[in-house]
């Protein structure tokens, strides 16, 4: 980078740096929001798996202990074999998770057995003796503990080649303090999971019993687990332990749905902030109910801090409350205003205001929304000064829904009226400037048109004098008339020359104006004339529409002359809609566009009847006008000013075929760099 480039690039970098920072912050915020949403979804799925695992493990343990207690009750009273078998069959029918019940002696020999009625006999494919190891270990542990004990799970093959995983519960039996045998109940792990499985678990999770190395022993559920969100719980029962796994069917959250979720989350955060504000307001209301004095103090402090006047009156029109802002506005204290006739009413308007007050009393029974109104009136300060105010008044309704008076909001609009008056004066000055510019244009035209006849007069007088001189040289004696004629011709030549000098000086005066160029934004140009345009538009009911880029382009121009161009074009557009355009369609549009890197386009569009073809041919002709009160110099002056700035002024029908559009282009501002390497410093008269 050379030294001459530094002053240009550094301001450009400073201009773009906030935007780059804003974009980066938005990207970081959106990325964090998406990441947090994905993490929330994953955490929620994992927490759901943990909850399902905990809930199911507790249910499985309850079912195992319930089966153990039912098995203990089976041997109550030492029933005979026939009765025992009947009770065992009934228990198997009621406990679907229990597949087989055995009655054994002290040597673990099977004395009697009963199989469940809901499936084939458990040990039909392989004899019980071949699968008796785990039951023996459990019974040995039960004998030593003198309490029921569960065995480790083991696989029992079936006739169809599938089989299932089961667990035995062994209950020791004693008679007279001596071992009398054992009761062994065989519980199927799939049946145990099905019994503990609820609808919520079955829809979204797979439940299974697993070994320590992750081998699945039994499963249940309508779906297959994805293996991403898992939770394991150890079910501790006397003598053994089962490991339960809950595997969610949900996979990793996809990005596209979670972008929408992130947007909703952002809206939710905003809603949460609003809820916090509402919660704070609710807490304040609660404090109001608990402490009336504190609430009244808070309300008074809030009302005292307002800059808008508040006034409450009863049904008879007497003032019941005013805030300090209203007192400061009129200069009277609250005690001074508590009288039948308000002191801030001007004496000349007392009768009018009293009549309006009587009309308000007649309409006191109307609903509150009908009694609400807004109107402008005049109040009087304590020093006698009159000032305009805007009053918005609504019915004051008590807790029972009855009107108890009126509540008014009073705004002092005197400053606004002063601004409108200044705008009107500025409009008058601009109109005067326009008339002066028109006179200057007329002077230029007249000087151009009068120079030729004046030059002819001077030529004729000089020729006549030359003829007289030729006659004298030829010897013709001059007569008394010749002397008078020579003197008259000399006077004519002198006066013609004098008239030419006067016209030339006027022409130089008109052409001598040095244009004060300054660099400013197109929005500043629009804003400068907008108050005057709105004042004129308000008289005809015209709406103003603005279409200006957020970063308005900048241009270098004579601000005063271009303001006059905009005023002329907007005034013509508003006047074009006054007669033939319905009130609801009277819209004047001002648009600013960057037509090219070097050109800026400003458009003034109306919805009037348009410009006829015969008028369009002479539209920019000086002194041509279609209005009786016009001079026909406005558009000609506008085109002259635009062309002096290096632009063009064009017109045509509106975009939708209605009305007219006047478009003029101007060169965009640029900051040239002098040979010294530093940009040229220009002072803009803003």
XYZ file of C-alpha atoms in Angstrom:
686
model
C 0.000 0.000 0.000
C 1.401 3.395 -1.002
C 1.223 6.537 1.107
C -1.299 8.078 -1.287
C -3.724 5.188 -0.754
C -3.707 5.235 3.058
C -5.986 8.272 3.569
C -8.565 6.764 1.211
C -8.565 3.180 2.475
C -8.557 4.008 6.172
C -11.905 5.901 6.099
C -13.360 3.148 3.917
C -12.250 0.520 6.439
C -13.714 2.546 9.278
C -16.976 2.809 7.388
C -17.233 -0.921 6.760
C -15.874 -2.105 10.097
C -19.151 -1.654 12.066
C -21.076 -3.500 9.379
C -18.587 -6.363 9.344
C -18.722 -6.524 13.136
C -22.518 -6.564 13.045
C -22.579 -9.401 10.487
C -20.073 -11.399 12.514
C -22.082 -10.887 15.679
C -25.237 -12.027 13.907
C -23.470 -15.108 12.560
C -22.036 -15.952 15.960
C -25.413 -15.420 17.625
C -27.223 -17.595 15.082
C -24.526 -20.307 15.304
C -24.685 -20.332 19.075
C -28.459 -20.433 18.946
C -28.451 -23.436 16.578
C -25.775 -25.181 18.649
C -27.657 -24.605 21.862
C -30.861 -25.876 20.275
C -29.144 -29.043 19.038
C -27.588 -29.555 22.431
C -30.933 -29.004 24.091
C -32.568 -31.581 21.836
C -29.817 -34.108 22.608
C -29.982 -33.434 26.322
C -33.736 -33.729 26.308
C -33.588 -37.070 24.484
C -30.944 -38.351 26.942
C -32.936 -37.173 29.942
C -36.023 -38.868 28.565
C -34.053 -42.106 28.174
C -32.782 -41.782 31.765
C -36.291 -41.198 33.062
C -37.673 -44.171 31.114
C -34.863 -46.408 32.378
C -35.403 -45.348 35.996
C -39.163 -45.734 35.788
C -38.986 -49.145 34.097
C -36.307 -50.427 36.485
C -38.498 -49.539 39.437
C -41.484 -51.238 37.800
C -39.440 -54.388 37.041
C -38.211 -54.571 40.604
C -41.756 -54.194 41.909
C -42.942 -56.995 39.618
C -40.087 -59.304 40.733
C -40.758 -58.683 44.404
C -44.494 -59.099 43.848
C -43.876 -62.444 42.122
C -41.619 -63.493 44.989
C -44.292 -62.642 47.559
C -46.941 -64.492 45.571
C -44.668 -67.529 45.490
C -44.129 -67.310 49.253
C -47.876 -67.275 49.826
C -48.266 -70.410 47.714
C -46.805 -72.634 50.448
C -48.710 -70.989 53.283
C -50.247 -73.638 55.574
C -48.359 -76.544 53.923
C -51.170 -77.511 51.509
C -51.462 -81.107 50.204
C -50.083 -81.843 46.725
C -53.442 -81.633 44.993
C -54.282 -78.284 46.566
C -50.790 -77.010 45.962
C -51.032 -77.827 42.259
C -54.354 -76.027 41.991
C -52.963 -72.966 43.751
C -49.866 -73.019 41.566
C -51.962 -73.152 38.393
C -54.044 -70.232 39.600
C -50.893 -68.266 40.383
C -49.479 -68.985 36.915
C -52.672 -67.775 35.316
C -52.547 -64.527 37.303
C -48.791 -63.947 36.946
C -48.104 -64.005 33.176
C -44.447 -63.248 33.741
C -43.999 -66.489 35.761
C -43.551 -69.444 33.414
C -43.060 -72.395 35.813
C -43.329 -73.261 39.539
C -41.475 -76.190 41.070
C -41.676 -77.831 44.459
C -38.436 -79.536 45.533
C -37.165 -81.434 48.527
C -34.138 -80.572 50.613
C -31.877 -82.371 48.091
C -33.260 -80.168 45.276
C -35.136 -83.062 43.722
C -38.289 -81.995 41.882
C -41.357 -83.214 43.774
C -43.989 -81.407 41.736
C -44.101 -78.765 39.002
C -46.648 -76.642 37.176
C -46.175 -74.832 33.830
C -47.892 -71.625 32.764
C -50.960 -71.980 30.530
C -49.968 -69.236 28.046
C -47.128 -71.047 26.253
C -45.568 -74.458 25.674
C -43.924 -76.080 28.697
C -40.685 -74.272 29.395
C -38.383 -77.279 29.435
C -39.945 -79.227 26.566
C -36.900 -78.920 24.285
C -34.273 -79.575 26.965
C -34.813 -81.346 30.293
C -34.822 -79.361 33.474
C -31.926 -81.313 34.907
C -29.635 -80.003 32.176
C -30.432 -76.418 33.129
C -30.439 -76.734 36.885
C -27.131 -75.080 37.722
C -28.360 -71.533 38.278
C -31.367 -72.745 40.284
C -29.098 -74.790 42.520
C -26.815 -71.824 43.161
C -29.799 -69.620 44.001
C -31.256 -72.219 46.409
C -27.900 -72.659 48.135
C -27.728 -68.905 48.642
C -31.327 -68.837 49.856
C -30.598 -71.599 52.408
C -27.606 -69.702 53.762
C -29.524 -66.407 53.963
C -32.732 -68.089 55.155
C -34.505 -65.776 52.691
C -35.601 -65.886 49.058
C -32.896 -65.461 46.445
C -32.844 -64.898 42.699
C -30.573 -66.691 40.293
C -28.573 -65.322 37.430
C -30.339 -65.294 34.081
C -29.843 -68.238 31.751
C -31.102 -69.233 28.326
C -33.767 -71.932 27.877
C -34.063 -73.203 24.287
C -37.498 -73.845 22.844
C -38.855 -76.354 20.403
C -38.990 -73.722 17.667
C -35.251 -73.087 18.041
C -35.739 -69.615 19.506
C -35.996 -69.966 23.262
C -35.817 -67.202 25.832
C -33.841 -65.868 28.783
C -35.255 -66.648 32.266
C -34.381 -66.140 35.917
C -35.279 -68.351 38.896
C -36.393 -67.245 42.343
C -35.826 -69.810 45.096
C -37.736 -69.718 48.414
C -36.472 -72.028 51.224
C -39.077 -74.024 53.196
C -38.625 -75.012 56.841
C -40.581 -77.137 59.275
C -39.698 -77.142 62.925
C -36.471 -75.284 62.284
C -35.249 -77.817 59.711
C -34.963 -77.510 55.941
C -38.064 -78.989 54.331
C -37.425 -78.157 50.695
C -37.678 -75.269 48.194
C -40.140 -73.481 45.982
C -38.648 -72.364 42.666
C -40.412 -69.978 40.311
C -39.070 -69.391 36.820
C -39.673 -65.883 35.446
C -39.255 -65.027 31.737
C -37.293 -61.853 31.090
C -39.294 -60.926 27.937
C -42.537 -61.328 29.886
C -41.040 -59.286 32.712
C -40.227 -56.418 30.286
C -43.645 -56.603 28.644
C -45.333 -56.389 32.045
C -43.296 -53.304 33.011
C -43.593 -51.641 29.589
C -46.008 -48.720 29.409
C -47.443 -46.978 26.302
C -45.042 -44.036 26.610
C -41.991 -46.292 26.785
C -43.152 -48.544 23.962
C -43.655 -45.750 21.412
C -40.218 -44.132 21.508
C -37.824 -46.475 23.326
C -36.531 -50.018 23.167
C -36.119 -51.708 26.579
C -33.800 -54.664 27.029
C -31.926 -56.695 29.627
C -28.212 -56.827 28.881
C -25.146 -58.451 30.338
C -22.056 -56.627 31.435
C -20.442 -56.901 28.000
C -23.534 -55.443 26.323
C -25.034 -58.728 25.117
C -28.801 -58.381 24.845
C -30.773 -60.968 26.807
C -34.317 -59.829 26.125
C -36.025 -56.815 24.533
C -39.420 -55.113 24.385
C -40.922 -52.082 22.657
C -42.488 -51.123 19.350
C -39.328 -49.520 17.918
C -35.644 -50.330 17.646
C -33.185 -48.166 19.506
C -30.823 -45.993 17.515
C -27.992 -46.534 19.997
C -27.404 -42.793 20.438
C -29.320 -41.952 23.601
C -29.056 -44.858 26.052
C -29.527 -45.204 29.778
C -28.767 -48.261 31.925
C -30.040 -49.081 35.390
C -29.066 -51.938 37.678
C -32.014 -53.793 39.213
C -30.775 -55.169 42.516
C -32.819 -58.098 43.874
C -31.838 -60.577 46.612
C -29.089 -62.837 45.369
C -28.687 -61.360 41.875
C -28.837 -58.230 39.742
C -30.278 -57.428 36.331
C -29.014 -54.668 34.066
C -31.772 -52.777 32.235
C -31.067 -50.616 29.178
C -33.395 -47.989 27.679
C -32.420 -47.114 24.088
C -34.174 -44.150 22.415
C -35.290 -44.497 18.803
C -34.401 -40.845 18.155
C -31.310 -40.104 16.117
C -29.180 -36.999 16.004
C -31.215 -33.794 15.522
C -31.180 -32.741 11.879
C -30.072 -29.225 11.042
C -33.022 -27.972 8.974
C -35.779 -28.563 11.554
C -33.596 -27.136 14.263
C -33.002 -23.905 12.368
C -36.729 -23.347 12.581
C -36.559 -24.390 16.210
C -33.770 -21.875 16.758
C -35.904 -19.111 15.267
C -38.781 -20.122 17.491
C -36.374 -20.158 20.392
C -35.399 -16.585 19.608
C -39.024 -15.548 19.578
C -39.492 -17.498 22.772
C -36.661 -15.554 24.383
C -38.324 -12.320 23.374
C -41.588 -13.616 24.739
C -39.767 -14.619 27.894
C -38.506 -11.069 28.281
C -42.045 -9.772 27.881
C -43.217 -12.290 30.441
C -40.524 -11.055 32.804
C -41.788 -7.510 32.366
C -45.324 -8.666 32.962
C -44.174 -10.621 35.994
C -42.522 -7.511 37.360
C -45.747 -5.601 36.764
C -47.709 -8.333 38.541
C -45.345 -8.117 41.496
C -45.877 -4.387 41.576
C -49.621 -4.903 41.548
C -49.266 -7.365 44.402
C -47.272 -4.825 46.356
C -50.026 -2.289 45.591
C -52.592 -4.604 47.176
C -50.408 -5.194 50.237
C -49.397 -1.581 50.748
C -51.823 1.047 49.446
C -49.697 3.918 50.618
C -46.639 2.698 48.712
C -48.762 2.199 45.607
C -50.150 5.746 45.811
C -46.643 7.130 46.215
C -45.438 5.129 43.239
C -48.352 6.300 41.092
C -47.813 9.911 42.083
C -44.090 9.670 41.346
C -44.837 8.190 37.956
C -47.418 10.860 37.115
C -45.156 13.626 38.398
C -42.389 12.468 36.058
C -44.558 12.816 32.932
C -44.031 15.778 30.616
C -47.615 15.434 29.348
C -50.348 17.196 31.261
C -52.994 15.022 32.941
C -56.345 16.374 34.084
C -59.293 14.594 35.708
C -62.750 16.166 36.074
C -65.980 14.967 37.658
C -69.386 14.906 35.997
C -69.989 18.549 36.939
C -66.783 19.641 35.193
C -64.845 20.432 38.377
C -61.175 19.508 38.394
C -60.392 16.587 40.722
C -56.773 15.948 39.782
C -53.957 17.529 37.781
C -50.334 16.465 37.564
C -47.351 18.839 37.961
C -46.790 18.923 34.187
C -50.250 20.438 33.690
C -49.646 22.946 36.490
C -46.344 23.961 34.905
C -48.078 24.248 31.530
C -50.755 26.745 32.637
C -48.869 28.307 35.571
C -51.688 27.737 38.122
C -51.449 25.504 41.186
C -53.849 22.634 41.778
C -55.662 24.592 44.528
C -56.150 27.588 42.225
C -57.764 25.344 39.604
C -60.277 23.767 42.015
C -63.054 26.240 41.265
C -66.189 26.106 39.090
C -64.660 28.238 36.330
C -61.152 27.099 35.338
C -58.713 30.012 35.510
C -56.885 28.865 32.377
C -59.926 29.556 30.188
C -59.381 32.779 28.190
C -62.121 35.305 29.032
C -63.088 35.721 25.376
C -63.758 31.947 25.075
C -65.553 31.348 28.376
C -69.020 31.182 26.815
C -67.866 28.825 24.064
C -66.093 26.496 26.510
C -69.039 26.565 28.914
C -71.409 25.570 26.120
C -69.088 22.726 25.133
C -68.987 21.622 28.759
C -72.797 21.542 28.916
C -72.868 19.389 25.789
C -70.416 17.015 27.396
C -72.647 16.719 30.470
C -75.587 15.786 28.243
C -73.547 12.939 26.676
C -72.172 11.645 29.975
C -74.239 8.445 29.744
C -72.654 7.266 26.493
C -70.202 4.358 26.479
C -66.591 5.256 27.163
C -65.407 4.626 23.620
C -68.020 7.047 22.244
C -67.137 9.767 24.755
C -63.456 9.638 23.802
C -62.393 12.520 21.562
C -59.439 14.610 20.554
C -59.586 18.310 19.731
C -57.440 21.439 19.650
C -58.260 24.482 21.746
C -56.634 27.511 23.365
C -55.642 27.861 27.044
C -54.333 30.868 28.946
C -51.280 30.919 31.163
C -51.229 32.723 34.462
C -49.396 35.636 32.864
C -52.201 36.029 30.312
C -50.395 34.366 27.400
C -52.633 32.346 25.096
C -51.237 29.083 23.723
C -52.710 26.202 21.670
C -53.143 22.754 23.225
C -54.264 19.362 21.938
C -56.648 17.522 24.277
C -57.416 13.799 24.159
C -60.316 13.084 26.465
C -61.963 9.817 27.514
C -64.635 8.860 29.981
C -63.372 8.005 33.467
C -65.067 4.749 34.533
C -65.026 3.408 38.090
C -64.758 -0.217 39.206
C -68.519 -0.768 38.782
C -68.416 0.316 35.123
C -70.097 3.672 35.769
C -68.766 6.923 34.389
C -67.475 9.165 37.147
C -65.977 11.926 35.028
C -63.441 12.544 32.281
C -59.710 11.963 32.034
C -57.778 14.273 29.728
C -54.303 14.246 28.259
C -53.169 17.783 27.417
C -50.290 18.511 25.007
C -48.772 21.954 24.532
C -48.503 22.355 20.731
C -47.273 25.936 20.715
C -43.762 24.817 19.701
C -45.233 22.785 16.850
C -47.251 25.771 15.679
C -44.128 27.940 15.765
C -42.319 25.376 13.629
C -45.212 25.328 11.173
C -45.124 29.118 11.028
C -41.375 29.060 10.378
C -41.963 26.481 7.653
C -44.612 28.695 6.122
C -42.252 31.658 6.202
C -39.537 29.539 4.635
C -41.966 28.515 1.925
C -42.747 32.173 1.308
C -39.038 32.916 1.041
C -38.526 30.044 -1.352
C -41.445 31.217 -3.418
C -39.923 34.679 -3.478
C -36.648 33.112 -4.605
C -38.542 31.271 -7.306
C -40.107 34.523 -8.501
C -36.686 36.181 -8.529
C -35.278 33.279 -10.500
C -38.196 33.613 -12.926
C -37.503 37.324 -13.291
C -33.860 36.486 -13.973
C -34.870 34.003 -16.660
C -37.170 36.621 -18.174
C -34.373 39.152 -18.065
C -32.100 36.733 -19.907
C -34.740 36.093 -22.550
C -35.577 39.789 -22.932
C -31.920 40.735 -23.202
C -31.502 38.172 -25.962
C -34.591 39.380 -27.829
C -33.966 43.146 -27.408
C -30.295 43.129 -28.388
C -31.140 42.648 -32.064
C -33.623 45.562 -32.478
C -31.338 47.808 -30.446
C -28.416 46.853 -32.665
C -30.557 47.602 -35.720
C -31.530 51.009 -34.327
C -27.882 51.837 -33.717
C -26.959 50.685 -37.230
C -29.707 52.740 -38.886
C -28.735 55.858 -36.952
C -25.044 55.391 -37.816
C -25.948 54.868 -41.491
C -28.041 58.027 -41.521
C -25.198 60.047 -40.054
C -22.860 58.595 -42.665
C -25.258 59.673 -45.431
C -25.298 63.221 -44.098
C -21.506 63.299 -43.979
C -21.296 62.000 -47.566
C -23.661 64.769 -48.734
C -21.473 67.423 -47.091
C -18.348 66.017 -48.738
C -20.065 66.168 -52.133
C -20.629 69.931 -51.670
C -24.274 69.971 -50.702
C -24.718 72.831 -48.257
C -26.261 71.765 -44.987
C -29.612 73.263 -44.163
C -31.162 74.006 -40.806
C -33.096 70.737 -40.975
C -29.906 68.769 -41.563
C -28.363 70.059 -38.376
C -31.440 69.151 -36.389
C -31.574 65.749 -38.112
C -27.878 65.093 -37.313
C -28.468 66.019 -33.685
C -31.531 63.710 -33.493
C -29.642 60.837 -35.064
C -26.739 61.291 -32.655
C -29.198 61.237 -29.749
C -30.817 58.074 -31.135
C -27.432 56.340 -31.427
C -26.455 57.396 -27.908
C -29.733 56.142 -26.395
C -29.546 52.829 -28.317
C -26.005 52.299 -27.059
C -27.105 53.184 -23.537
C -30.027 50.699 -23.719
C -27.623 48.005 -24.928
C -25.311 48.641 -21.997
C -28.233 48.411 -19.577
C -29.434 45.114 -21.063
C -25.878 43.773 -21.092
C -25.377 44.681 -17.438
C -28.651 42.991 -16.509
C -27.624 39.938 -18.503
C -24.227 39.858 -16.787
C -25.930 40.214 -13.427
C -28.142 37.211 -14.156
C -25.281 35.133 -15.525
C -22.750 36.228 -12.914
C -24.208 34.120 -10.077
C -21.547 31.845 -8.553
C -23.096 28.490 -7.732
C -22.436 27.405 -4.195
C -21.835 23.700 -4.577
C -21.871 21.433 -1.512
C -21.854 17.696 -0.875
C -24.895 16.275 0.882
C -27.093 13.199 0.953
C -30.165 12.913 -1.225
C -32.225 12.316 1.925
C -31.083 15.690 3.300
C -32.308 17.344 0.111
C -35.704 15.636 0.434
C -35.960 16.386 4.164
C -35.262 20.087 3.546
C -38.300 20.544 1.308
C -40.553 17.930 2.913
C -42.122 20.282 5.520
C -43.111 22.725 2.790
C -44.418 19.947 0.558
C -46.477 18.502 3.391
C -47.993 21.875 4.182
C -49.176 22.240 0.597
C -50.253 18.576 0.437
C -52.295 18.940 3.608
C -54.456 21.637 1.988
C -55.482 19.329 -0.861
C -55.597 16.083 1.133
C -52.613 14.585 -0.704
C -50.547 11.785 0.894
C -46.765 11.812 0.567
C -44.924 8.526 -0.071
C -41.142 8.352 0.308
C -38.885 5.683 -1.161
C -35.317 6.502 -0.100
C -32.556 3.914 0.462
C -31.438 3.423 4.034
C -27.970 4.628 3.017
C -28.977 7.475 0.757
C -26.544 8.327 -2.070
C -24.622 11.593 -1.845
C -24.406 14.267 -4.509
C -22.643 17.582 -5.123
C -25.035 20.364 -5.983
C -26.303 23.875 -5.443
C -28.678 23.044 -2.620
C -30.915 26.121 -2.950
C -31.544 25.693 -6.650
C -32.262 21.979 -6.388
C -34.642 22.620 -3.507
C -36.464 25.045 -5.781
C -36.592 22.363 -8.502
C -38.137 19.867 -6.066
C -40.636 22.450 -4.830
C -41.702 23.305 -8.383
C -42.132 19.651 -9.381
C -44.002 18.680 -6.199
C -46.228 21.751 -6.435
C -47.101 20.864 -10.029
C -47.864 17.256 -9.007
C -50.136 18.309 -6.138
C -51.967 20.848 -8.301
C -52.452 18.211 -11.022
C -54.452 16.044 -8.584
C -56.624 18.751 -7.045
C -59.538 18.631 -9.529
C -59.809 15.263 -11.302
C -58.279 12.813 -8.796
C -60.453 11.324 -5.989
C -59.307 12.232 -2.501
C -58.358 8.658 -1.553
C -56.097 8.335 -4.635
C -54.148 11.564 -4.207
C -50.632 10.262 -3.609
C -47.394 12.090 -4.403
C -44.349 9.780 -4.493
C -40.728 10.891 -4.038
C -38.166 8.228 -4.942
C -34.374 8.247 -4.897
C -32.317 5.638 -6.783
C -28.648 5.055 -7.542
C -29.028 4.818 -11.331
C -25.313 4.087 -11.799
C -22.109 4.570 -9.803
C -21.848 8.080 -11.288
C -25.520 9.078 -11.512
C -28.340 9.571 -8.989
C -31.983 9.643 -10.081
C -34.781 11.497 -8.263
C -38.398 10.850 -9.280
C -41.500 12.928 -8.492
C -44.660 10.967 -9.418
C -48.309 11.923 -9.098
C -51.623 10.204 -9.859
C -53.225 13.034 -11.755
C -54.823 12.882 -15.211
C -51.437 12.871 -16.954
C -49.965 15.186 -19.561
C -51.754 15.393 -22.962
C -49.620 14.937 -26.051
C -50.194 18.490 -27.278
C -49.062 19.877 -23.912
C -46.053 17.555 -23.661
C -44.539 19.021 -26.839
C -44.354 22.503 -25.294
C -43.935 21.547 -21.652
C -40.453 23.048 -21.250
C -41.066 26.049 -23.482
C -40.613 29.307 -21.508
C -43.844 31.231 -20.836
C -45.996 28.326 -21.965
C -48.578 27.422 -19.316
C -51.986 25.760 -19.060
C -52.976 27.718 -15.939
C -54.460 31.188 -16.047
C -52.396 32.333 -13.082
C -49.117 30.760 -14.229
C -46.191 32.424 -15.986
C -44.857 29.306 -17.742
C -41.306 29.586 -16.423
C -41.286 26.919 -13.673
C -40.402 23.813 -15.686
C -38.075 25.763 -17.932
C -36.203 27.007 -14.867
C -36.124 23.466 -13.438
C -34.576 22.053 -16.592
C -32.043 24.889 -16.709
C -30.942 24.241 -13.121
C -30.674 20.481 -13.667
C -28.678 20.927 -16.880
C -26.342 23.386 -15.138
C -25.587 20.563 -12.706
C -24.747 18.228 -15.587
C -28.001 16.272 -15.410
C -31.141 15.759 -17.470
C -34.838 16.318 -16.711
C -37.363 13.940 -18.316
C -41.024 13.129 -17.874
C -43.412 10.341 -18.799
C -46.451 8.409 -17.607
C -46.457 6.693 -14.218
C -45.282 3.103 -13.672
C -48.869 1.802 -13.622
C -49.957 4.019 -16.537
C -51.590 6.581 -14.249
C -50.428 10.111 -13.586
C -47.049 11.569 -14.512
C -43.441 11.050 -13.485
C -40.730 13.710 -13.640
C -37.244 12.185 -13.420
C -34.003 14.085 -13.228
C -30.497 12.735 -12.831
C -27.596 14.358 -11.016
C -23.907 13.428 -10.777
C -22.950 11.525 -7.638
C -20.520 13.126 -5.204
C -16.901 12.102 -5.348
C -13.839 13.098 -3.343
C -10.927 13.665 -5.719
C -7.362 13.138 -4.507
C -4.953 15.987 -5.394
C -1.432 15.230 -6.619
C -0.062 15.828 -3.131
C -1.659 12.600 -1.909
C -4.198 14.163 0.455
C -7.916 14.366 -0.410
C -9.210 17.849 -1.201
C -11.009 19.273 1.852
C -14.378 20.827 1.037
C -16.573 22.784 3.397
C -20.228 21.959 2.952
C -22.680 24.636 3.965
C -25.118 22.294 5.741
